Amino acid sequence: EVPEAWAQDAGAVAWCESKMNPEAIGAAGERGSFQVHPIHRQGMAKAGLDWTVEVDRVKYAVMLWARQGWSPWSCATKLGVR
């Protein structure tokens, strides 16, 4: 289940990051609607998640947010979310 606090800002962050495009690829190789950076591939694999699958990238984004808040996403600063 997705935490309510995540849900409050997730749409705005995903829109800012990628226009909610699950196929988006950033300049540094970030992937998906939340632009998960390639440095997280190993962490995703350890969590049993597949880097190439958008649902898994979103699951990992929730996990990352639970540990660090919105700080890993550059758009969070622009949007004023933490």
mmCIF file of C-alpha atoms in Angstrom:
data_model
loop_
_atom_site.group_PDB
_atom_site.id
_atom_site.type_symbol
_atom_site.label_atom_id
_atom_site.label_comp_id
_atom_site.label_asym_id
_atom_site.label_seq_id
_atom_site.Cartn_x
_atom_site.Cartn_y
_atom_site.Cartn_z
ATOM 1 C CA GLU A 1 0.000 0.000 0.000
ATOM 2 C CA VAL A 2 1.205 3.506 -0.841
ATOM 3 C CA PRO A 3 1.599 5.887 2.120
ATOM 4 C CA GLU A 4 -0.837 8.807 2.087
ATOM 5 C CA ALA A 5 2.019 11.293 2.527
ATOM 6 C CA TRP A 6 3.640 9.899 -0.643
ATOM 7 C CA ALA A 7 0.406 10.100 -2.601
ATOM 8 C CA GLN A 8 -0.074 13.775 -1.738
ATOM 9 C CA ASP A 9 2.984 14.867 -3.729
ATOM 10 C CA ALA A 10 3.864 11.936 -5.986
ATOM 11 C CA GLY A 11 1.799 13.046 -8.969
ATOM 12 C CA ALA A 12 3.309 16.517 -8.994
ATOM 13 C CA VAL A 13 6.847 15.148 -8.670
ATOM 14 C CA ALA A 14 6.329 12.562 -11.437
ATOM 15 C CA TRP A 15 4.797 15.204 -13.705
ATOM 16 C CA CYS A 16 7.717 17.556 -13.117
ATOM 17 C CA GLU A 17 10.307 14.791 -13.552
ATOM 18 C CA SER A 18 8.940 13.158 -16.710
ATOM 19 C CA LYS A 19 5.438 14.412 -17.539
ATOM 20 C CA MET A 20 4.447 11.028 -15.991
ATOM 21 C CA ASN A 21 6.023 9.209 -18.914
ATOM 22 C CA PRO A 22 6.965 5.648 -17.885
ATOM 23 C CA GLU A 23 9.226 5.431 -20.966
ATOM 24 C CA ALA A 24 11.194 8.603 -20.128
ATOM 25 C CA ILE A 25 14.979 8.333 -20.105
ATOM 26 C CA GLY A 26 16.979 11.212 -18.624
ATOM 27 C CA ALA A 27 20.376 12.544 -19.639
ATOM 28 C CA ALA A 28 22.137 10.529 -16.917
ATOM 29 C CA GLY A 29 20.153 7.379 -17.717
ATOM 30 C CA GLU A 30 17.350 7.984 -15.249
ATOM 31 C CA ARG A 31 14.287 5.931 -16.076
ATOM 32 C CA GLY A 32 10.535 6.103 -15.832
ATOM 33 C CA SER A 33 7.980 8.481 -14.456
ATOM 34 C CA PHE A 34 10.022 9.138 -11.295
ATOM 35 C CA GLN A 35 13.336 9.225 -13.177
ATOM 36 C CA VAL A 36 15.030 6.643 -10.944
ATOM 37 C CA HIS A 37 18.785 7.100 -11.349
ATOM 38 C CA PRO A 38 20.930 4.168 -12.544
ATOM 39 C CA ILE A 39 22.875 4.229 -9.263
ATOM 40 C CA HIS A 40 19.817 2.535 -7.761
ATOM 41 C CA ARG A 41 19.926 -0.521 -10.046
ATOM 42 C CA GLN A 42 21.818 -2.623 -7.500
ATOM 43 C CA GLY A 43 19.508 -1.583 -4.666
ATOM 44 C CA MET A 44 16.513 -2.469 -6.804
ATOM 45 C CA ALA A 45 17.985 -5.881 -7.594
ATOM 46 C CA LYS A 46 18.638 -6.528 -3.894
ATOM 47 C CA ALA A 47 14.989 -5.666 -3.230
ATOM 48 C CA GLY A 48 13.896 -8.143 -5.923
ATOM 49 C CA LEU A 49 12.824 -5.366 -8.289
ATOM 50 C CA ASP A 50 13.522 -5.165 -12.022
ATOM 51 C CA TRP A 51 15.075 -1.905 -13.257
ATOM 52 C CA THR A 52 13.375 -2.320 -16.652
ATOM 53 C CA VAL A 53 9.820 -2.549 -15.231
ATOM 54 C CA GLU A 54 8.013 0.716 -14.466
ATOM 55 C CA VAL A 55 5.900 -0.747 -11.662
ATOM 56 C CA ASP A 56 9.110 -1.869 -9.959
ATOM 57 C CA ARG A 57 10.719 1.547 -10.448
ATOM 58 C CA VAL A 58 7.679 3.159 -8.793
ATOM 59 C CA LYS A 59 7.864 0.642 -5.928
ATOM 60 C CA TYR A 60 11.518 1.511 -5.483
ATOM 61 C CA ALA A 61 10.738 5.224 -5.606
ATOM 62 C CA VAL A 62 8.322 4.705 -2.704
ATOM 63 C CA MET A 63 11.018 2.798 -0.801
ATOM 64 C CA LEU A 64 13.566 5.531 -1.510
ATOM 65 C CA TRP A 65 11.095 8.215 -0.441
ATOM 66 C CA ALA A 66 10.402 6.317 2.818
ATOM 67 C CA ARG A 67 14.132 6.527 3.645
ATOM 68 C CA GLN A 68 15.035 9.972 2.288
ATOM 69 C CA GLY A 69 11.859 11.919 1.662
ATOM 70 C CA TRP A 70 11.708 13.788 -1.630
ATOM 71 C CA SER A 71 15.364 14.928 -1.462
ATOM 72 C CA PRO A 72 16.571 12.540 -4.227
ATOM 73 C CA TRP A 73 14.275 14.225 -6.783
ATOM 74 C CA SER A 74 15.399 17.569 -8.203
ATOM 75 C CA CYS A 75 11.831 18.554 -8.972
ATOM 76 C CA ALA A 76 10.911 18.310 -5.296
ATOM 77 C CA THR A 77 12.968 21.444 -4.623
ATOM 78 C CA LYS A 78 11.258 23.271 -7.489
ATOM 79 C CA LEU A 79 7.870 22.217 -6.132
ATOM 80 C CA GLY A 80 8.732 22.951 -2.522
ATOM 81 C CA VAL A 81 8.006 19.432 -1.263
ATOM 82 C CA ARG A 82 10.118 17.541 1.247
#
